[in-house]
Tab-separated table of C-alpha atoms in Angstrom:
chain	number	residue	atom	x	y	z
A	1	MET	CA	36.341	83.122	72.374
A	2	SER	CA	34.948	79.976	70.848
A	3	THR	CA	36.103	78.703	67.500
A	4	ALA	CA	32.677	78.972	65.963
A	5	ARG	CA	32.260	82.583	67.062
A	6	SER	CA	35.624	83.736	65.770
A	7	ASP	CA	35.155	81.954	62.461
A	8	THR	CA	31.696	83.342	61.868
A	9	ALA	CA	33.119	86.817	62.019
A	10	THR	CA	35.597	86.065	59.261
A	11	ASP	CA	33.516	83.720	57.161
A	12	SER	CA	30.282	85.563	56.584
A	13	PRO	CA	27.860	84.417	53.921
A	14	PRO	CA	27.512	86.354	50.665
A	15	PRO	CA	25.098	89.271	50.774
A	16	ASP	CA	21.539	88.736	49.651
A	17	GLU	CA	19.205	91.131	47.957
A	18	PRO	CA	17.592	93.563	50.411
A	19	GLY	CA	14.033	92.930	51.490
A	20	PRO	CA	11.137	94.999	50.241
A	21	THR	CA	11.288	97.352	53.221
A	22	GLY	CA	15.051	97.824	53.063
A	23	GLY	CA	15.567	95.812	56.267
A	24	GLN	CA	17.039	92.330	56.605
A	25	PRO	CA	17.883	90.548	53.312
A	26	LYS	CA	15.245	88.090	52.252
A	27	ARG	CA	16.434	84.737	50.915
A	28	PRO	CA	14.421	82.851	48.319
A	29	PRO	CA	12.739	79.746	49.833
A	30	VAL	CA	15.102	77.326	48.074
A	31	PHE	CA	18.156	79.037	49.586
A	32	ARG	CA	16.548	79.069	53.011
A	33	ARG	CA	16.105	75.300	52.760
A	34	LEU	CA	19.741	74.815	51.655
A	35	ALA	CA	21.238	77.220	54.174
A	36	ILE	CA	24.060	75.721	56.246
A	37	PRO	CA	23.332	75.751	59.998
A	38	GLU	CA	25.151	78.522	61.803
A	39	GLY	CA	27.236	76.142	63.879
A	40	LEU	CA	28.545	74.303	60.794
A	41	ARG	CA	29.504	77.324	58.693
A	42	PRO	CA	33.042	77.636	60.121
A	43	TYR	CA	33.792	74.128	58.874
A	44	ARG	CA	33.014	74.775	55.209
A	45	ALA	CA	36.478	75.909	54.176
A	46	PRO	CA	38.523	73.251	56.033
A	47	LEU	CA	36.258	70.412	54.911
A	48	LEU	CA	36.262	71.641	51.315
A	49	LEU	CA	40.054	71.894	51.335
A	50	TYR	CA	40.375	68.448	52.899
A	51	GLY	CA	37.899	66.803	50.529
A	52	VAL	CA	39.289	68.262	47.306
A	53	THR	CA	42.889	67.566	48.293
A	54	LYS	CA	42.085	64.014	49.338
A	55	LEU	CA	40.111	63.357	46.155
A	56	VAL	CA	43.011	64.491	43.966
A	57	GLY	CA	45.355	62.107	45.765
A	58	LEU	CA	42.898	59.241	45.352
A	59	VAL	CA	42.561	59.909	41.611
A	60	VAL	CA	46.348	59.847	41.201
A	61	PHE	CA	46.473	56.608	43.198
A	62	ALA	CA	43.859	55.014	40.920
A	63	TRP	CA	45.769	56.127	37.831
A	64	LEU	CA	49.039	54.705	39.159
A	65	LEU	CA	47.365	51.392	39.969
A	66	GLU	CA	45.907	51.075	36.479
A	67	TRP	CA	49.110	52.236	34.797
A	68	ALA	CA	51.351	49.805	36.697
A	69	ASP	CA	48.717	47.038	36.476
A	70	ASP	CA	50.410	45.026	39.218
A	71	PHE	CA	47.404	44.703	41.492
A	72	HIS	CA	45.658	42.360	39.043
A	73	LYS	CA	48.425	39.820	39.620
A	74	LYS	CA	48.125	39.850	43.418
A	75	GLU	CA	45.771	37.904	45.628
A	76	PRO	CA	42.612	39.831	46.563
A	77	ARG	CA	43.530	39.525	50.229
A	78	PHE	CA	47.051	40.860	49.721
A	79	GLY	CA	46.805	44.081	47.731
A	80	GLY	CA	45.028	42.744	44.652
A	81	GLY	CA	41.553	42.651	43.159
A	82	ALA	CA	39.484	42.893	39.999
A	83	HIS	CA	39.187	46.689	40.199
A	84	TRP	CA	41.527	49.354	41.538
A	85	TRP	CA	39.191	50.207	44.403
A	86	ASP	CA	39.343	46.615	45.646
A	87	VAL	CA	42.871	47.380	46.840
A	88	LEU	CA	41.338	49.668	49.491
A	89	GLY	CA	39.804	46.653	51.197
A	90	THR	CA	42.885	44.431	51.336
A	91	TRP	CA	45.437	43.615	54.062
A	92	ASP	CA	43.968	44.835	57.387
A	93	GLY	CA	40.796	45.748	55.504
A	94	TRP	CA	40.275	42.047	54.755
A	95	TRP	CA	40.348	41.262	58.474
A	96	TYR	CA	37.888	44.037	59.326
A	97	LEU	CA	35.487	42.767	56.661
A	98	GLN	CA	35.825	39.228	58.032
A	99	VAL	CA	34.859	40.427	61.504
A	100	ALA	CA	31.963	42.457	60.086
A	101	GLU	CA	30.687	39.411	58.209
A	102	LYS	CA	31.346	36.569	60.642
A	103	GLY	CA	31.973	38.166	64.023
A	104	TYR	CA	34.611	36.756	66.367
A	105	ASP	CA	35.367	33.139	67.114
A	106	PRO	CA	37.947	33.329	69.904
A	107	LYS	CA	39.745	30.087	70.634
A	108	PRO	CA	42.857	29.232	72.635
A	109	LEU	CA	46.036	30.289	70.848
A	110	GLN	CA	46.998	27.721	68.226
A	111	PRO	CA	50.754	27.100	67.962
A	112	LEU	CA	52.351	26.863	64.520
A	113	GLY	CA	55.188	24.647	63.433
A	114	PRO	CA	58.709	25.743	64.377
A	115	GLY	CA	60.988	27.639	62.023
A	116	GLY	CA	58.627	30.333	60.797
A	117	LEU	CA	58.387	34.007	61.628
A	118	PHE	CA	55.111	33.556	63.516
A	119	THR	CA	54.651	31.013	66.306
A	120	VAL	CA	50.853	31.177	66.765
A	121	LYS	CA	48.025	31.315	64.251
A	122	GLN	CA	46.613	34.762	63.486
A	123	ASP	CA	43.119	35.432	64.809
A	124	SER	CA	40.582	38.160	64.049
A	125	VAL	CA	40.291	39.140	67.722
A	126	ALA	CA	43.455	41.189	67.169
A	127	PHE	CA	41.178	43.731	65.416
A	128	PHE	CA	39.065	45.820	67.773
A	129	PRO	CA	35.265	45.737	67.389
A	130	LEU	CA	34.043	49.329	66.960
A	131	TYR	CA	34.881	49.801	63.280
A	132	PRO	CA	33.758	46.362	62.004
A	133	GLY	CA	30.660	46.659	64.188
A	134	LEU	CA	29.788	49.938	62.473
A	135	ILE	CA	30.428	48.343	59.081
A	136	ARG	CA	27.941	45.591	59.867
A	137	GLY	CA	25.390	48.067	61.222
A	138	VAL	CA	25.615	50.439	58.256
A	139	SER	CA	25.379	47.519	55.844
A	140	GLU	CA	22.237	46.223	57.551
A	141	ILE	CA	20.603	49.670	57.590
A	142	THR	CA	21.543	50.926	54.129
A	143	GLY	CA	21.696	47.704	52.133
A	144	LEU	CA	25.223	48.497	51.032
A	145	GLY	CA	27.685	45.660	50.932
A	146	LEU	CA	30.266	45.360	53.680
A	147	PHE	CA	33.024	46.832	51.502
A	148	GLY	CA	30.924	49.844	50.517
A	149	SER	CA	29.857	50.372	54.125
A	150	GLY	CA	33.478	50.276	55.283
A	151	ILE	CA	34.517	52.875	52.717
A	152	LEU	CA	31.496	55.056	53.568
A	153	ILE	CA	32.303	54.993	57.287
A	154	SER	CA	35.971	55.804	56.667
A	155	VAL	CA	35.179	58.702	54.332
A	156	LEU	CA	32.576	60.222	56.657
A	157	ALA	CA	34.815	59.696	59.678
A	158	SER	CA	37.717	61.348	57.843
A	159	PHE	CA	35.647	64.522	57.435
A	160	VAL	CA	34.698	64.404	61.113
A	161	ALA	CA	38.400	63.990	61.898
A	162	ALA	CA	39.340	66.937	59.654
A	163	ALA	CA	36.693	69.034	61.412
A	164	GLY	CA	38.103	68.007	64.789
A	165	ILE	CA	41.648	68.867	63.739
A	166	TYR	CA	40.371	72.242	62.524
A	167	ALA	CA	38.576	72.836	65.835
A	168	VAL	CA	41.695	72.074	67.898
A	169	VAL	CA	44.196	73.995	65.771
A	170	SER	CA	41.959	76.996	65.130
A	171	THR	CA	41.386	77.345	68.870
A	172	LEU	CA	45.151	77.571	69.419
A	173	ALA	CA	46.434	79.278	66.265
A	174	GLY	CA	43.480	80.857	64.474
A	175	VAL	CA	40.997	80.019	61.746
A	176	ARG	CA	43.504	80.135	58.883
A	177	ALA	CA	45.896	77.717	60.580
A	178	GLY	CA	43.016	75.390	61.446
A	179	THR	CA	41.863	75.288	57.831
A	180	ILE	CA	45.386	74.542	56.616
A	181	ALA	CA	45.827	71.817	59.259
A	182	ALA	CA	42.721	70.054	57.931
A	183	GLY	CA	44.209	70.196	54.443
A	184	LEU	CA	47.584	68.936	55.639
A	185	TRP	CA	45.989	65.884	57.197
A	186	ALA	CA	44.865	64.874	53.689
A	187	VAL	CA	48.434	64.761	52.355
A	188	VAL	CA	50.560	63.504	55.241
A	189	PRO	CA	52.426	60.213	54.685
A	190	GLY	CA	50.078	57.347	55.406
A	191	ALA	CA	46.962	59.339	54.519
A	192	GLY	CA	46.049	56.709	51.935
A	193	VAL	CA	44.258	54.650	54.587
A	194	GLU	CA	41.910	57.517	55.449
A	195	TRP	CA	39.549	56.500	52.624
A	196	ALA	CA	40.174	52.751	52.858
A	197	VAL	CA	38.714	49.920	54.945
A	198	TYR	CA	40.966	50.871	57.851
A	199	SER	CA	40.082	52.201	61.301
A	200	GLU	CA	42.443	55.207	61.340
A	201	SER	CA	39.909	57.819	60.227
A	202	LEU	CA	37.416	56.728	62.864
A	203	PHE	CA	40.098	56.747	65.540
A	204	VAL	CA	41.413	60.206	64.639
A	205	ALA	CA	37.848	61.559	64.540
A	206	ILE	CA	37.318	60.311	68.081
A	207	ALA	CA	40.757	61.418	69.297
A	208	ALA	CA	40.585	64.940	67.861
A	209	TRP	CA	37.177	65.682	69.342
A	210	CYS	CA	38.171	64.036	72.617
A	211	CYS	CA	41.162	66.366	72.902
A	212	TYR	CA	38.954	69.321	71.984
A	213	CYS	CA	36.493	68.376	74.734
A	214	VAL	CA	39.324	68.228	77.277
A	215	MET	CA	40.529	71.654	76.111
A	216	LYS	CA	36.995	72.991	76.674
A	217	HIS	CA	36.654	71.092	79.988
A	218	ARG	CA	33.762	68.990	78.733
A	219	TRP	CA	34.811	66.046	80.820
A	220	VAL	CA	31.792	63.792	80.347
A	221	ALA	CA	32.082	63.968	76.564
A	222	ALA	CA	35.855	63.475	76.765
A	223	GLY	CA	35.445	60.372	78.924
A	224	LEU	CA	32.845	58.872	76.580
A	225	LEU	CA	34.996	59.520	73.506
A	226	ALA	CA	38.075	58.002	75.149
A	227	PHE	CA	35.923	54.984	76.058
A	228	LEU	CA	34.925	54.595	72.387
A	229	ALA	CA	38.533	55.008	71.280
A	230	GLY	CA	39.407	52.055	73.500
A	231	LEU	CA	37.003	49.910	71.484
A	232	ASN	CA	38.615	50.962	68.214
A	233	ARG	CA	42.395	50.529	68.476
A	234	PRO	CA	44.935	49.360	71.072
A	235	THR	CA	46.908	52.581	70.517
A	236	SER	CA	44.034	54.342	72.267
A	237	ALA	CA	46.165	53.864	75.384
A	238	ALA	CA	47.985	57.093	74.477
A	239	LEU	CA	44.722	59.038	74.328
A	240	ILE	CA	43.370	57.420	77.481
A	241	GLY	CA	46.539	58.284	79.359
A	242	ALA	CA	46.467	61.882	78.123
A	243	VAL	CA	42.852	62.345	79.207
A	244	GLY	CA	43.594	60.834	82.604
A	245	LEU	CA	46.669	63.026	83.100
A	246	ALA	CA	44.796	66.198	82.145
A	247	ALA	CA	41.973	65.292	84.511
A	248	LEU	CA	44.426	64.509	87.320
A	249	VAL	CA	46.208	67.853	86.908
A	250	THR	CA	42.860	69.632	86.919
A	251	LEU	CA	41.988	67.964	90.216
A	252	ALA	CA	45.413	68.652	91.719
A	253	ARG	CA	45.197	72.426	91.214
A	254	LYS	CA	42.945	74.236	93.620
A	255	GLU	CA	41.909	76.958	91.172
A	256	THR	CA	40.964	74.569	88.355
A	257	ARG	CA	39.290	72.187	90.791
A	258	ARG	CA	37.164	75.048	92.086
A	259	GLU	CA	36.363	76.264	88.567
A	260	HIS	CA	35.571	72.939	86.909
A	261	GLY	CA	34.519	70.821	89.853
A	262	VAL	CA	35.532	67.309	90.814
A	263	ALA	CA	32.852	65.069	89.336
A	264	GLY	CA	33.673	65.707	85.651
A	265	PRO	CA	37.411	65.004	85.786
A	266	VAL	CA	36.875	61.960	88.030
A	267	TYR	CA	34.276	60.599	85.622
A	268	ALA	CA	36.662	61.064	82.672
A	269	MET	CA	39.455	59.276	84.512
A	270	ILE	CA	37.212	56.301	85.287
A	271	ALA	CA	35.359	56.057	81.959
A	272	ALA	CA	38.325	56.597	79.623
A	273	PRO	CA	40.082	53.220	80.036
A	274	LEU	CA	36.979	51.031	80.306
A	275	GLY	CA	36.576	50.339	76.578
A	276	LEU	CA	40.156	49.166	76.106
A	277	LEU	CA	40.224	47.156	79.343
A	278	THR	CA	36.872	45.522	78.616
A	279	TYR	CA	37.848	44.288	75.170
A	280	VAL	CA	41.332	43.066	76.105
A	281	THR	CA	39.868	41.293	79.143
A	282	TRP	CA	37.125	39.688	77.036
A	283	VAL	CA	39.732	38.391	74.578
A	284	GLY	CA	41.774	36.973	77.438
A	285	LEU	CA	38.819	35.242	79.085
A	286	SER	CA	37.523	33.900	75.771
A	287	MET	CA	40.902	32.483	74.769
A	288	GLY	CA	41.718	31.080	78.192
A	289	ASP	CA	44.663	33.389	78.904
A	290	LEU	CA	44.371	36.946	80.232
A	291	THR	CA	47.461	37.955	78.260
A	292	ALA	CA	46.210	36.312	75.055
A	293	TYR	CA	45.767	39.578	73.151
A	294	PHE	CA	49.372	40.636	73.740
A	295	THR	CA	50.693	37.144	72.995
A	296	LEU	CA	48.722	37.116	69.753
A	297	GLN	CA	50.170	40.468	68.696
A	298	ARG	CA	53.696	39.384	69.530
A	299	GLU	CA	53.690	35.839	68.155
A	300	GLY	CA	51.000	36.096	65.475
A	301	TRP	CA	51.970	39.461	63.969
A	302	ALA	CA	55.467	40.090	65.428
A	303	HIS	CA	54.246	43.393	66.871
A	304	TYR	CA	55.330	44.228	70.405
A	305	PHE	CA	56.914	47.022	72.434
A	306	ASP	CA	60.701	46.580	72.421
A	307	TYR	CA	61.801	50.029	73.689
A	308	GLY	CA	62.933	51.120	70.236
A	309	ALA	CA	65.355	48.269	69.464
A	310	TYR	CA	63.706	47.494	66.134
A	311	THR	CA	63.579	51.147	65.070
A	312	LEU	CA	67.282	51.573	65.821
A	313	ASP	CA	68.074	48.379	63.931
A	314	VAL	CA	66.209	49.629	60.854
A	315	LEU	CA	67.842	53.062	60.979
A	316	GLY	CA	71.291	51.499	61.296
A	317	ASN	CA	70.700	49.152	58.359
A	318	ILE	CA	69.338	51.856	56.078
A	319	ALA	CA	72.186	54.216	56.988
A	320	VAL	CA	74.725	51.782	55.512
A	321	GLY	CA	72.560	50.529	52.659
A	322	HIS	CA	71.639	47.164	54.161
A	323	ASN	CA	68.225	45.545	54.472
A	324	ASP	CA	69.042	42.903	57.054
A	325	TYR	CA	65.994	43.569	59.226
A	326	LEU	CA	62.437	42.325	59.622
A	327	PHE	CA	59.722	43.680	57.278
A	328	ALA	CA	62.146	45.397	54.889
A	329	PHE	CA	60.453	47.414	52.107
A	330	SER	CA	62.922	49.824	50.531
A	331	THR	CA	60.714	52.680	49.301
A	332	PRO	CA	58.305	52.889	52.271
A	333	ASP	CA	61.259	52.548	54.651
A	334	LEU	CA	63.124	55.480	53.094
A	335	ILE	CA	60.045	57.673	53.463
A	336	ALA	CA	59.695	56.493	57.066
A	337	VAL	CA	63.318	57.461	57.774
A	338	GLN	CA	62.565	61.004	56.648
A	339	ILE	CA	59.541	61.093	58.946
A	340	VAL	CA	61.598	59.918	61.912
A	341	LEU	CA	64.278	62.541	61.198
A	342	ALA	CA	61.608	65.245	61.034
A	343	LEU	CA	59.994	64.284	64.352
A	344	PRO	CA	62.411	66.133	66.692
A	345	PHE	CA	61.832	69.355	64.749
A	346	LEU	CA	58.070	68.892	64.645
A	347	ILE	CA	57.970	68.159	68.378
A	348	ALA	CA	60.107	71.199	69.208
A	349	LEU	CA	57.987	73.468	67.022
A	350	MET	CA	54.806	72.094	68.572
A	351	LEU	CA	56.091	72.697	72.090
A	352	ARG	CA	56.996	76.283	71.171
A	353	LYS	CA	53.295	76.896	70.573
A	354	LYS	CA	52.638	75.861	74.205
A	355	PRO	CA	49.653	73.619	73.478
A	356	PRO	CA	47.488	72.257	76.312
A	357	LEU	CA	48.772	69.356	78.365
A	358	VAL	CA	46.371	66.867	76.802
A	359	LEU	CA	47.812	67.506	73.317
A	360	VAL	CA	51.415	67.292	74.489
A	361	ALA	CA	50.856	64.082	76.458
A	362	TYR	CA	48.820	62.466	73.693
A	363	THR	CA	51.324	63.323	70.955
A	364	LEU	CA	54.435	62.281	72.859
A	365	ALA	CA	52.841	59.043	74.043
A	366	SER	CA	51.760	58.249	70.473
A	367	ILE	CA	55.274	58.828	69.144
A	368	VAL	CA	56.899	56.736	71.875
A	369	THR	CA	54.424	53.937	71.145
A	370	VAL	CA	55.202	53.987	67.416
A	371	LEU	CA	58.983	54.256	67.623
A	372	GLY	CA	59.213	51.914	70.601
A	373	THR	CA	57.314	49.060	68.959
A	374	GLN	CA	58.497	46.387	66.559
A	375	GLN	CA	56.121	46.634	63.620
A	376	MET	CA	56.427	47.431	59.939
A	377	PHE	CA	58.782	50.411	59.848
A	378	GLY	CA	57.536	51.498	56.435
A	379	ASN	CA	54.134	52.150	58.016
A	380	THR	CA	55.489	54.788	60.391
A	381	GLY	CA	53.540	57.488	58.535
A	382	ARG	CA	50.318	55.537	58.915
A	383	TYR	CA	50.960	54.791	62.590
A	384	LEU	CA	51.581	58.508	63.232
A	385	LEU	CA	48.340	59.651	61.572
A	386	PRO	CA	46.707	60.010	65.021
A	387	ALA	CA	49.477	62.412	66.138
A	388	PHE	CA	47.636	65.325	64.521
A	389	PRO	CA	48.920	67.981	67.006
A	390	LEU	CA	52.229	67.801	65.103
A	391	LEU	CA	50.420	69.752	62.354
A	392	LEU	CA	49.973	72.772	64.638
A	393	ALA	CA	53.276	74.502	63.890
A	394	PRO	CA	53.433	73.747	60.129
A	395	ALA	CA	49.850	74.948	59.736
A	396	ALA	CA	50.596	78.160	61.610
A	397	ALA	CA	53.700	78.746	59.484
A	398	LEU	CA	51.891	78.080	56.216
A	399	GLY	CA	49.157	80.418	57.394
A	400	ARG	CA	51.466	83.335	56.663
A	401	LEU	CA	51.332	82.560	52.937
A	402	LYS	CA	48.779	84.076	50.572
A	403	TRP	CA	46.157	81.781	49.105
A	404	PRO	CA	47.753	81.693	45.615
A	405	SER	CA	50.922	80.276	47.169
A	406	LEU	CA	48.894	77.890	49.296
A	407	THR	CA	47.006	76.756	46.198
A	408	VAL	CA	50.284	75.827	44.512
A	409	PHE	CA	51.440	74.028	47.663
A	410	PHE	CA	48.293	71.973	48.144
A	411	THR	CA	47.977	71.172	44.444
A	412	THR	CA	51.535	69.842	44.372
A	413	ALA	CA	51.123	67.981	47.654
A	414	ALA	CA	47.800	66.464	46.594
A	415	LEU	CA	49.230	65.158	43.324
A	416	ALA	CA	52.332	63.786	45.018
A	417	SER	CA	50.318	62.206	47.852
A	418	GLY	CA	48.716	59.854	45.343
A	419	TRP	CA	52.142	58.219	45.184
A	420	TYR	CA	53.829	58.591	48.603
A	421	ALA	CA	50.698	58.452	50.789
A	422	HIS	CA	48.680	55.926	48.769
A	423	TYR	CA	50.545	53.863	46.181
A	424	VAL	CA	53.717	53.382	48.214
A	425	ILE	CA	52.025	51.865	51.247
A	426	PHE	CA	49.465	49.735	49.386
A	427	GLU	CA	51.577	48.463	46.472
A	428	LEU	CA	55.242	48.894	47.499
A	429	GLY	CA	54.760	47.813	51.088
A	430	ILE	CA	52.111	46.369	53.393
A	431	PRO	CA	49.806	48.958	54.982
């Protein structure tokens, strides 16, 4: 049974006054014009829960910024600005806005002087083109500035992502769990970048609906979405691999091959990696070195896959109260430690629900990528935002509660998220 069909049965619209002949209710013209399309009605509750919860967290974040008044003393590029909302366009947001305004200017890697943390000059080509391209396009069409366009895209994409998370979880665990999962995504650690000039919301929107399409065997759509994901973030490799694995398994089994055909899965396998490969190859050719993108990440940002050595180093240091490690930020790092400790339980609970292969492969690959890479440990919550299938089991468990209890939970979580999911990463660390 499809998600939309099951939800419609439990989410019926309020009764109208009966018509003059006692037959079908007759809506006034104004209500007929404002009526929500049938296919969108199931998404009212999850999107309302997500939006209200997210808005509360943002208000708390704004209050904390004004109360602390530290952002006024920081450079606009590095967490500062004239107004509190300017903070939402700093750090990586500054780079995305630069690309949206000026485009790329790829040059051969420029070495820096010895003795510093970074050995090559940072370059905007490290930031994938889909999100800044949309910023530029929306700005040209609407007349909004680049900052406003970036925020608008992130906010709209976050609702699309919440709808996708609802669609996936409700298919596996029911409407109530799907609604709660959408709300949980608003308050998870790292959720502060969902309404900022960051590409996470756009990526999760693509990833969630891509996984949903694979679950429904809509291979052409899944391949196109994975292609777009590859133009948005390098971590799309986890999604691309999951789509390819699911398609390969479908082709390997005679019964599924007969049921779903060959052309769709083959198309998804071919189309999925093209976006990522095309951009990385373009960067390499433009900079005169096919491995330039990876060299830039390693030597310009100190981000590279090290098989978990950095993560273990951080955990060891924090366990004994030391901070003798790269990118040490005490408060974000302590929150990240709690996330890492929770991961084995979340993975085990997810696997108990027996989700489809695409969700398992995508989630595990995302986690391995995050924990196996040297990057800012305090941003672990942000880096794990795409691993939305981890919300499946908590959402199903919370679904057993009555709505009064859930109201208390989400109110508390929303208020607290203004600190741990917003303020901590933007003002006490580097998002």
